[in-house]
Coordinates of C-alpha atoms in Angstrom, one line a residue:
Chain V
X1 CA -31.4 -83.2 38.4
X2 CA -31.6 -80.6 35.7
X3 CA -34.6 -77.8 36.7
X4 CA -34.7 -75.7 33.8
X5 CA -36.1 -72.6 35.0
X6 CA -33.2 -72.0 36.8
X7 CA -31.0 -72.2 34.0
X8 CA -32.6 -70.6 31.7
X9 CA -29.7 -67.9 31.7
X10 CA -27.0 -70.4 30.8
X11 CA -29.2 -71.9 28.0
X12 CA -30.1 -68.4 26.6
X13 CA -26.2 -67.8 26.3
X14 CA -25.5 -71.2 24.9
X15 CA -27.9 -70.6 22.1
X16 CA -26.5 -66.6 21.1
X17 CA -23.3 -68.3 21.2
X18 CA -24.1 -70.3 18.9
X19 CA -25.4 -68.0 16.6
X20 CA -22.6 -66.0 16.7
X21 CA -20.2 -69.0 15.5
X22 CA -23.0 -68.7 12.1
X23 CA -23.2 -64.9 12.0
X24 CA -18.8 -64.7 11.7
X25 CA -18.9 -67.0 9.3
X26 CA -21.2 -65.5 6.6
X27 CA -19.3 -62.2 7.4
X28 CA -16.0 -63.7 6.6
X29 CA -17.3 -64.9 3.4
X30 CA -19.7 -62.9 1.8
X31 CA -18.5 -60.6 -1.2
X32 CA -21.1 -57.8 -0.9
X33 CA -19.5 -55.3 1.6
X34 CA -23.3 -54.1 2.7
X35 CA -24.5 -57.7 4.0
X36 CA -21.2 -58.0 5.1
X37 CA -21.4 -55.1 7.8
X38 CA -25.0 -56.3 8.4
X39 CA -23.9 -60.1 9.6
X40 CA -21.5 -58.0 11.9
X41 CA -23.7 -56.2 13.5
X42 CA -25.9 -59.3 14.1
X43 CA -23.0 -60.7 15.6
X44 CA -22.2 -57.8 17.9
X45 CA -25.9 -58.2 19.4
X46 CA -26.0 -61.4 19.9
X47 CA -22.1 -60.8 22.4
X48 CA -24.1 -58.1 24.0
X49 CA -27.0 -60.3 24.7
X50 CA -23.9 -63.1 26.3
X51 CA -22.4 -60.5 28.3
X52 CA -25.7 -59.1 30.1
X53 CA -26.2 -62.6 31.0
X54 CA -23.0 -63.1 32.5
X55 CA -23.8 -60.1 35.1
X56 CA -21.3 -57.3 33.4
X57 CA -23.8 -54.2 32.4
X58 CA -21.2 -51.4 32.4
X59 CA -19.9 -53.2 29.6
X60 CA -23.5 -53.9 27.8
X61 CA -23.5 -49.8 27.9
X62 CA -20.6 -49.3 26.1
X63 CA -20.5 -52.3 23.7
X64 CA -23.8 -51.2 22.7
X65 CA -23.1 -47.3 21.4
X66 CA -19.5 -48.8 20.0
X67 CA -20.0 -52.1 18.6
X68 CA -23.8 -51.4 16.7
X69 CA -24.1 -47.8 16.7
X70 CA -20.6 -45.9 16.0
X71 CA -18.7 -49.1 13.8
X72 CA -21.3 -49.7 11.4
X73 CA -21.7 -46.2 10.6
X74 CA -18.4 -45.3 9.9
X75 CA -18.0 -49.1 8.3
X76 CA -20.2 -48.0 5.5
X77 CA -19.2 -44.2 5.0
X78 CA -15.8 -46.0 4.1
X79 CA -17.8 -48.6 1.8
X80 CA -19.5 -45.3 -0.3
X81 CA -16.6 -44.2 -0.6
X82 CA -14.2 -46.7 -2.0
X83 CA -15.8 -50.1 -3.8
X84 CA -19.1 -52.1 -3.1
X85 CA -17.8 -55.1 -4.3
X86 CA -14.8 -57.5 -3.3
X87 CA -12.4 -58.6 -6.4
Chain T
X1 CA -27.3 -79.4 37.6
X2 CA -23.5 -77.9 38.1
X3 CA -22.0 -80.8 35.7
X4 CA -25.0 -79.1 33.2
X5 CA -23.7 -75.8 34.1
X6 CA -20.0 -76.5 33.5
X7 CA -20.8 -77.8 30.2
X8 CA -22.7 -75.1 28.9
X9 CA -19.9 -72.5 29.8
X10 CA -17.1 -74.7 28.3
X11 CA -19.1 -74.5 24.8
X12 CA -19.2 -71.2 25.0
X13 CA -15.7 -70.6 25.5
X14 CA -15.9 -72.8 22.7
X15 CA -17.3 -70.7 20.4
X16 CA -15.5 -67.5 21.2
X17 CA -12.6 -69.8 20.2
X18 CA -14.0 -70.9 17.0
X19 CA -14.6 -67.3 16.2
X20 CA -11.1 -65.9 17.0
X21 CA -9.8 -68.6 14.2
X22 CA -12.5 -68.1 11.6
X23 CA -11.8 -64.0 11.8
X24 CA -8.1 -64.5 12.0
X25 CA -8.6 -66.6 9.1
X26 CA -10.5 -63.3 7.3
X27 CA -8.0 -60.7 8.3
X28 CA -5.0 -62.9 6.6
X29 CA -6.8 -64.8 3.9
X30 CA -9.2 -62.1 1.9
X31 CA -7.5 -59.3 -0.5
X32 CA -9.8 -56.7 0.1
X33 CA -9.2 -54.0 2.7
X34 CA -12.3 -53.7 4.6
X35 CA -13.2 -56.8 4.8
X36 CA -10.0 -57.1 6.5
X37 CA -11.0 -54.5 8.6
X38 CA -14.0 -56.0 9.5
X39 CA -12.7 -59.6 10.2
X40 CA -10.4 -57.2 12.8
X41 CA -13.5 -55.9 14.6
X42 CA -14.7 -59.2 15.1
X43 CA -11.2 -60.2 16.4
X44 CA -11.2 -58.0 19.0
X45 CA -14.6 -58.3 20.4
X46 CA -13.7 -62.3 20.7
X47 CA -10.6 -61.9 23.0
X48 CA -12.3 -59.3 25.1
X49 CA -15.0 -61.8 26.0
X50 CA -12.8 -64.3 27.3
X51 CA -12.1 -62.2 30.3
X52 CA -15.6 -61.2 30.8
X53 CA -16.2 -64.9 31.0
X54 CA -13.4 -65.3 33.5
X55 CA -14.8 -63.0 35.7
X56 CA -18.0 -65.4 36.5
X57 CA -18.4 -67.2 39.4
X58 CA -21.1 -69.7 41.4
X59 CA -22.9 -69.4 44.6
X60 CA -24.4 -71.9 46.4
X61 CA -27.8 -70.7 46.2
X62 CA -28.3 -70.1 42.7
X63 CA -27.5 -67.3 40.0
X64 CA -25.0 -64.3 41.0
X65 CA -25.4 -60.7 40.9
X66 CA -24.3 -57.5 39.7
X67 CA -21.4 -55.8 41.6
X68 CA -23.4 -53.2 42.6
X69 CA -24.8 -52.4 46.1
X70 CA -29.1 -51.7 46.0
X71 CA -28.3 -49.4 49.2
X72 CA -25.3 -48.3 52.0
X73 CA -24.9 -51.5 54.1
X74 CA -26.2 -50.9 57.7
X75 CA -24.4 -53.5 59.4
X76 CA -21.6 -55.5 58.7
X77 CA -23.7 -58.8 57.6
X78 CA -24.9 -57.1 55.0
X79 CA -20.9 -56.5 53.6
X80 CA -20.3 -59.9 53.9
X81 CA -23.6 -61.2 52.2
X82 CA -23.0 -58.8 49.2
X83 CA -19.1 -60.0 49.0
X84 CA -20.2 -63.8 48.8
X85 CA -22.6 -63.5 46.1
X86 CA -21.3 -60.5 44.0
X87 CA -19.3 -61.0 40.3
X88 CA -15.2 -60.2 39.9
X89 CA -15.2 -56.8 39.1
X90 CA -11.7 -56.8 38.2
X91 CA -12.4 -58.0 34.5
X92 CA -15.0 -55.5 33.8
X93 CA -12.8 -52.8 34.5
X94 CA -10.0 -53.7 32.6
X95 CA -12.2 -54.5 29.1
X96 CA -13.9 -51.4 29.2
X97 CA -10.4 -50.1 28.8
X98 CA -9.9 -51.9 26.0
X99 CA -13.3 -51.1 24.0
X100 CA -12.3 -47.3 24.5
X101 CA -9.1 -48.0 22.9
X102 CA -10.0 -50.0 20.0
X103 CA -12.7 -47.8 19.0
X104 CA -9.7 -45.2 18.8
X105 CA -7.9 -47.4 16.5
X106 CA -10.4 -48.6 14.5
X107 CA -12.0 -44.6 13.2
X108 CA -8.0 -43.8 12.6
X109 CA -7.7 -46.7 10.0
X110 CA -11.1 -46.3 8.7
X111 CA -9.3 -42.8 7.2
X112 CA -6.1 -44.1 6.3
X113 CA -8.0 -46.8 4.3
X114 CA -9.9 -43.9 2.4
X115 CA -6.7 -42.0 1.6
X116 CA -5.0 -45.0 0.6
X117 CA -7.6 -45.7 -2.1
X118 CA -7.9 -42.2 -3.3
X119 CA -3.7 -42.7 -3.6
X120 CA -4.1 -46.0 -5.2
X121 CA -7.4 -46.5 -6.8
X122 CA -8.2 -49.9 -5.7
X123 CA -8.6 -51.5 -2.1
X124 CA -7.5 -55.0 -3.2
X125 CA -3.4 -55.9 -1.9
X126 CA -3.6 -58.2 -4.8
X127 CA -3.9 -55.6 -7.6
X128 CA -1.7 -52.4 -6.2
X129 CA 2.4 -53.1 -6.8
X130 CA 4.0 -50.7 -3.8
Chain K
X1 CA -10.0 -71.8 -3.9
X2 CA -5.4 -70.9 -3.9
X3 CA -2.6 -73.1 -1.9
X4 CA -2.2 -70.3 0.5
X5 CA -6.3 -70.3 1.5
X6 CA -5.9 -73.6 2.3
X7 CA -2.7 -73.8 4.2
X8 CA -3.9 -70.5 6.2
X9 CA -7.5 -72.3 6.7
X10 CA -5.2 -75.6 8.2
X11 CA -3.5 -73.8 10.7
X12 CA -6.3 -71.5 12.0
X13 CA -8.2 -74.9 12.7
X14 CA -4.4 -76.3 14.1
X15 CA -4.4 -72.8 16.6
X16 CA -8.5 -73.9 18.3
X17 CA -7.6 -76.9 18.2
X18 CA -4.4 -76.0 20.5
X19 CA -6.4 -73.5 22.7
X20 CA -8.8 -75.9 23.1
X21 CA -6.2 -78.5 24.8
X22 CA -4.6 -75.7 26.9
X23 CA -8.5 -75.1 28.6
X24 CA -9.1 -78.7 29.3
X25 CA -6.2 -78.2 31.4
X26 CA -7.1 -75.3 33.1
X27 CA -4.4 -73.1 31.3
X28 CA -6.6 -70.1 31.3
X29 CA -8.0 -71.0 35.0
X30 CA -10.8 -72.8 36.5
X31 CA -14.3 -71.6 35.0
X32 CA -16.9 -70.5 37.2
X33 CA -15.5 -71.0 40.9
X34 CA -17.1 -70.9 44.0
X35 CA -14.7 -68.5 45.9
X36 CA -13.0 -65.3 44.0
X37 CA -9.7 -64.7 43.7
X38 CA -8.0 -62.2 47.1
X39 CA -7.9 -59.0 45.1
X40 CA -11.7 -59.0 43.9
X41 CA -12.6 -59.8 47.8
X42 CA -10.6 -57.1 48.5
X43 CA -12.2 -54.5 45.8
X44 CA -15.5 -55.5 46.9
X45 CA -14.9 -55.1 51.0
X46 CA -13.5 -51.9 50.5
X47 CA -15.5 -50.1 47.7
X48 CA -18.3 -48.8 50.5
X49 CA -17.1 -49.2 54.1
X50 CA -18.1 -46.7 56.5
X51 CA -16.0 -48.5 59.3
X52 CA -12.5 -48.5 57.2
X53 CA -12.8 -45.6 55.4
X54 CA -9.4 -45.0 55.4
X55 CA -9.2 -47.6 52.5
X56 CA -12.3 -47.2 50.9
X57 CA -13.7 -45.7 47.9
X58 CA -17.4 -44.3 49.2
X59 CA -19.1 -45.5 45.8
X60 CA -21.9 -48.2 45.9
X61 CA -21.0 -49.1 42.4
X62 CA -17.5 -51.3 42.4
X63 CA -16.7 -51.0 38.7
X64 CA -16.6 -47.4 38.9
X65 CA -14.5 -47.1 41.9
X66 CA -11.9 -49.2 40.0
X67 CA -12.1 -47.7 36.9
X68 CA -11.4 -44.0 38.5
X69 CA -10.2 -44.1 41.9
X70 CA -8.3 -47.4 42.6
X71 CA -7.1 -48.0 39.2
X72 CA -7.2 -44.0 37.9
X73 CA -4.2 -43.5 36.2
X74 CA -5.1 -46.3 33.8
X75 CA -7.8 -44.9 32.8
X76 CA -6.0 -41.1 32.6
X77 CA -3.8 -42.6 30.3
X78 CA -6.4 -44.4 28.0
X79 CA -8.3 -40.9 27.4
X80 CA -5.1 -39.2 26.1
X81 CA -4.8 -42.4 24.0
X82 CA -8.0 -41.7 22.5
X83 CA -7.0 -38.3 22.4
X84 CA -3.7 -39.0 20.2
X85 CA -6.1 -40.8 17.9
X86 CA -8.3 -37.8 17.0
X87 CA -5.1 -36.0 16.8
X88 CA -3.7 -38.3 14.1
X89 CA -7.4 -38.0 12.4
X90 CA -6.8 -34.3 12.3
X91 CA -3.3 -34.3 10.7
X92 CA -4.6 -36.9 8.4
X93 CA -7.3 -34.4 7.1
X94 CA -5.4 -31.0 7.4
X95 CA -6.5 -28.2 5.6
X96 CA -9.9 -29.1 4.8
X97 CA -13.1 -26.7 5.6
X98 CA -17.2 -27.6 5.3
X99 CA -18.0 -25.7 2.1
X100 CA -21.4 -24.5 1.7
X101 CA -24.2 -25.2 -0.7
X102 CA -22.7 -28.2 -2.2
X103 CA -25.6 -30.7 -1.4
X104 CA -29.2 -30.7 -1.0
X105 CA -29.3 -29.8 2.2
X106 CA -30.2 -33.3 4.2
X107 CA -32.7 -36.6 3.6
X108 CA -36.3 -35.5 3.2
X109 CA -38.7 -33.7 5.7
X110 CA -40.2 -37.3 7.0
X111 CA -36.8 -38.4 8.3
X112 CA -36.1 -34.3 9.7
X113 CA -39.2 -34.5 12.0
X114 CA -38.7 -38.0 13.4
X115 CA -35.1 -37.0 14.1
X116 CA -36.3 -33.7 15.9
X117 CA -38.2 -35.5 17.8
X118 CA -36.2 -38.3 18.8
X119 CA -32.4 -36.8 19.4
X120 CA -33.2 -34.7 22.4
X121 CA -35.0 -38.1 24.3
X122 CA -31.0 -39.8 23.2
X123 CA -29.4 -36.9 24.6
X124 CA -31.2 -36.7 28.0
X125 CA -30.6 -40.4 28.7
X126 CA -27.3 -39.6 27.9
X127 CA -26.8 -37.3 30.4
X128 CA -28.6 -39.3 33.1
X129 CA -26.3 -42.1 32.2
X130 CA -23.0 -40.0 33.1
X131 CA -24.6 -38.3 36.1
X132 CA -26.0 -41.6 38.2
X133 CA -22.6 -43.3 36.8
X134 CA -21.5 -43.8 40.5
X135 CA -24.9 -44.9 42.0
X136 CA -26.3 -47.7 39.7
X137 CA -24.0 -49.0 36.4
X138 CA -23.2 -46.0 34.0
X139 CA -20.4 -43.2 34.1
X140 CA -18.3 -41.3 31.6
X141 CA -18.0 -43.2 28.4
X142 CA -21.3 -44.8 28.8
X143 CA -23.0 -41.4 28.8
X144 CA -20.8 -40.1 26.2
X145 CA -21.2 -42.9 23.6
X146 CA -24.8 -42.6 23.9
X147 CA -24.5 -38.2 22.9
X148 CA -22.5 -38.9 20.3
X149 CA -25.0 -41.3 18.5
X150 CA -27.7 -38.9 18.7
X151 CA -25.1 -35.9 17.5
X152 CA -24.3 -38.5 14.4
X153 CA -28.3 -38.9 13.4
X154 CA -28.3 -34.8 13.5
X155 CA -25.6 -34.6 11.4
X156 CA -26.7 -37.1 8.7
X157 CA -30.1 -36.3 8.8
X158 CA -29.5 -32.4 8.5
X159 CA -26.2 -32.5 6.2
X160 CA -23.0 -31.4 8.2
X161 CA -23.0 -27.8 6.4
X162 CA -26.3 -27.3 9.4
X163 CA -23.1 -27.8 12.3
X164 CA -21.4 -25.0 10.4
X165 CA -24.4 -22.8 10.2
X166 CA -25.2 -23.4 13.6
X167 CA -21.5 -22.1 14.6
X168 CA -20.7 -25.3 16.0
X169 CA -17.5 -25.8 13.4
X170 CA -14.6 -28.5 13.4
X171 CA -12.1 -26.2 15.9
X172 CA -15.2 -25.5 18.1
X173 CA -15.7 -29.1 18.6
X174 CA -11.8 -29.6 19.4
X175 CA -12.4 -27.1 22.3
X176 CA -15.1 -29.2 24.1
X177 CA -13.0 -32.0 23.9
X178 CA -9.8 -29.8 25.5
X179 CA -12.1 -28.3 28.1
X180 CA -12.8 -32.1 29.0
X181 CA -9.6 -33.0 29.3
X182 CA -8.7 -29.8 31.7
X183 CA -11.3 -30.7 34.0
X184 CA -9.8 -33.8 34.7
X185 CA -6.4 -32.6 35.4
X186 CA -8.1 -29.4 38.0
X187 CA -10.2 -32.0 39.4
X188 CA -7.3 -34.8 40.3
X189 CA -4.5 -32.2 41.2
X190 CA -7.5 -30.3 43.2
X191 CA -6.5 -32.3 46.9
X192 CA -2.8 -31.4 45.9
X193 CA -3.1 -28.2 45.3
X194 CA -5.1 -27.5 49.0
X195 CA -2.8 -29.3 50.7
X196 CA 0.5 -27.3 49.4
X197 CA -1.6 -24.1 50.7
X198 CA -2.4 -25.1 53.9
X199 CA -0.1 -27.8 55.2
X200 CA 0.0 -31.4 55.6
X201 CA 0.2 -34.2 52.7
X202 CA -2.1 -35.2 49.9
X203 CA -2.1 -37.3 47.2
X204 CA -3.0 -36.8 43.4
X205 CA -6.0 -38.5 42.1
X206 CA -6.9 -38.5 46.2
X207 CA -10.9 -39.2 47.1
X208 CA -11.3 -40.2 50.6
X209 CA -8.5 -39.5 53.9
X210 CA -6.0 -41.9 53.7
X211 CA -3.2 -43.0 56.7
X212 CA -1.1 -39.9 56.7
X213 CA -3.6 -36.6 55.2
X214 CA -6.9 -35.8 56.3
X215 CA -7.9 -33.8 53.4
X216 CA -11.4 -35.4 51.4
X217 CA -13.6 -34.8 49.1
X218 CA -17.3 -34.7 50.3
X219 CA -19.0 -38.3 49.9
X220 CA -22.7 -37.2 50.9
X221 CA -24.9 -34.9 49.1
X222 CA -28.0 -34.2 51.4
X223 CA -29.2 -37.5 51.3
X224 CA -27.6 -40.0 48.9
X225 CA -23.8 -40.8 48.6
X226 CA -22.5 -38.6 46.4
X227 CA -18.5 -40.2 46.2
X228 CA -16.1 -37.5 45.9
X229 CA -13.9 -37.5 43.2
X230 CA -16.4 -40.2 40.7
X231 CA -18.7 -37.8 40.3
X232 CA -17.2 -35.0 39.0
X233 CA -14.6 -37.3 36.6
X234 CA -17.7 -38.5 35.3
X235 CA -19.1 -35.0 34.3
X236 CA -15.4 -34.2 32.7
X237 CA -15.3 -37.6 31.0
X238 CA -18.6 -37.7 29.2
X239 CA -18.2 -34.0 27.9
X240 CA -14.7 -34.9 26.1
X241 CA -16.7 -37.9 24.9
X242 CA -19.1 -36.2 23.0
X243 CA -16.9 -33.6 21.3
X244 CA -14.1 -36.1 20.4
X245 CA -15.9 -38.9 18.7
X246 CA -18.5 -36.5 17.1
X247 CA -15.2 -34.7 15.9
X248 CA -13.9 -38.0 14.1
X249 CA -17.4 -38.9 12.5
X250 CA -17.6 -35.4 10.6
X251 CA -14.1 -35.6 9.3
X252 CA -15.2 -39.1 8.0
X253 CA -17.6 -37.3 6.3
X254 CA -16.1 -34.5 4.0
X255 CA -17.2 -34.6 0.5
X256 CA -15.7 -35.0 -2.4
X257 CA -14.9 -30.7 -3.6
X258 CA -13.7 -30.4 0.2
X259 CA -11.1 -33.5 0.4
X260 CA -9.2 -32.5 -3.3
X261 CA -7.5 -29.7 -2.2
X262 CA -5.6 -32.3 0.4
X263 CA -5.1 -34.7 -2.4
X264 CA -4.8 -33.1 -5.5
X265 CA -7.0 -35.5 -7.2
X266 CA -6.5 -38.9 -9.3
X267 CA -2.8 -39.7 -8.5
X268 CA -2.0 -43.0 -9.5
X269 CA 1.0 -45.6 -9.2

């Protein structure tokens, strides 16, 4: 039989996983560069969220810094300097 | 509740599939640079999950736990205990490697894209003849 | 929407679909299995075992112990990857120099008080992070990440000319990274070194007494374990961190007047 409080980890993961699937796919196919970083980002929580459920938190602590912090900084330094825009 | 279990995990595996092939299909299909670069990010975030995922495991009395001791082990009971409800390590180890590494590679491209448009003057492969 | 989109779109779908078959399968391995594989039951018997310590690590923490002491040249040789990365950065960007009075000196004096308030509070978790790395989950990188985010908000929110004032200049920040990477090397050769000096064997990268040498490092530290060789490659590792990645994000950020004496300005094809 299914007792759903002690699943409620799996469930939690199943649903950021599914997110995820929705945040790539506006990223891939946006034209604005801004939004574009920002469904990104999105995406990069929503894998930290998975992997803290799946008992890794080294990783959490450096996926964190790396994936939200340091990439979409240096992501939109390089979209100042070149073009806003795609095409 | 373990067939329940099994399913959930497969979906997920699922969807980090579904995501390698939707950012692969960024990094070859779109002209522009750094969307390419972004799609790549994406990429390699995917493949380093599927090892994090194979690192899981199930014990008979419920969730796991971290790899971590709470305190030094007194007796030898409490070595075994920890050992049969503990996570792989092994997999952990190995991707935070890898996060290291493509950080590194990922701020070196970020300036040979900036160069390459103040060379150029456009980031799109489908307007600069090399 | 071209030919080419489409055919690429086709056989993106065609490669899930194929991964897909090879997992019902078990191509990858089982998911989620009740026993581990032999090596993680051996990683985890032997990462604190006062009764074997001939093969153990002394660390309550299993991830570190792999990460620096049974796996440690790995992770020597993914630092000097990192390192070869900066390098490339540098040669990229030769020649330039922060030139002064270009800009208007930072973002407004809202976003300067919030930052001096909250950098220093990033920086001391920081440092907790790298210190406790082999007692509770943390360690180098961790710690180090987490500096360099709050050295990043100082150097947008004060305008990178503010490093240069405050003599903390691009070859300055090279040198903390080079000091890092010494430390490491005196610290794993350390054993070595002792051993040549007063007799017996040793090995490099060497934290506990193994079969044949009886030299250690000490695993207690009045009342807490305190294992040997993680500690210190922790300290080292978090300091090269911070002055390596900070490094790369002010190169990113040269101006305009700084980057045209590397380029020459407006070349075109």
């Amino acid at each position: 039989m299914i007792v759903v409080s002690e699943m409620l980890p799996v469930i939690m993961a199943f649903v950021a996983a599914l997110i995820s699937i929705v945040a790539t796919w506006l990223a891939v196919q946006e034209r604005d560069m801004l939004i574009a970083t920002l469904f990104s980002a999105l995406q990069s929580t929503c894998y930290a969220l998975i992997y803290y459920l799946l008992m890794a938190p080294d990783i959490v602590l450096v996926y964190l810094p790396v994936s939200v912090g340091i990439l979409p900084l240096i992501t939109i330094i390089l979209i100042k300097k070149t073009e806003r825009y795609e095409e | 509740m373990s067939s329940a279990t099994t399913f959930l995990l497969t979906t997920i595996m699922i969807s980090f599939i579904i995501n390698i092939a939707i950012s692969l299909y960024g990094v070859f299909a779109k002209p522009s640079l750094v969307k390419k670069f972004i799609a790549l990010t994406i990429f390699s975030d995917s493949v380093n999950s599927f090892a994090i995922l194979i690192g899981f495991r199930r014990t008979p009395l419920g969730y796991p736990s971290i790899a971590v001791m709470p305190s030094p082990p007194q007796s030898v009971e409490d070595l075994k205990r920890f050992v049969s409800e503990a996570v792989d390590p092994v997999p952990q180890a190995l991707v935070l490697t890898a996060v290291v590494i493509g950080l590194a590679v990922n701020m070196f491209l970020v300036g040979l894209i900036m160069l390459y448009y103040k060379y150029y003057g456009s980031t799109s492969t489908r307007r600069v003849k090399i | 929407m071209r030919l080419s989109d489409i055919a690429i779109g086709v056989s993106m779908a065609m490669l899930a679909l194929l991964l897909s078959y090879l997992i019902v399968y078990g191509g990858l391995g089982p998911i989620a299995t009740l026993n581990l594989r032999p090596l993680a039951v051996s990683f985890l018997n032997y990462t604190y075992n006062p009764w074997k310590i001939v093969y153990s690590a002394m660390s309550p923490e299993a991830v570190t112990a792999i990460v620096w002491d049974f796996r440690g040249l790995d992770t020597y040789f993914e630092t000097s990857v990192l390192f070869i990365a900066i390098v490339g950065l540098i040669a990229l960007f030769r020649g330039a120099n922060v030139v002064q009075g270009v800009s208007s000196k930072g973002l407004s004096i809202i976003v300067k008080t919030s930052t001096k308030l909250v950098a220093p509070l990033i920086l001391v978790a920081g440092a907790s992070l790298a210190f406790h790395g082999h007692l509770s989950p943390g360690g180098g990188f961790q710690g180090g990440s987490f500096m360099t985010v709050a050295m990043t908000l100082l150097a947008i929110a004060f305008s990178i000319e503010f490093f240069q004032q405050k003599k903390l200049t691009l070859n300055r920040l090279l040198a903390i990274r080079c000091i890092g990477l010494l430390a490491i090397v005196v610290v794993s050769v350390y054993l070595l070194v002792k051993a040549v000096l007063l007799g017996g064997y040793a090995y490099i990268f060497q934290n506990m007494p193994r079969i044949n040498s009886q030299y250690s490092m000490p695993s207690w530290f009045l009342d807490r374990p305190l294992a040997g060789i993680l500690f210190f490659f922790n300290l080292s590792e978090s300091i090269a961190v911070i002055g390596g990645l900070t490094l790369g994000v002010v190169l990113l950020l040269l101006r305009e007047e700084e980057l045209k004496a590397i380029i020459g300005g407006g070349e075109h094809e």
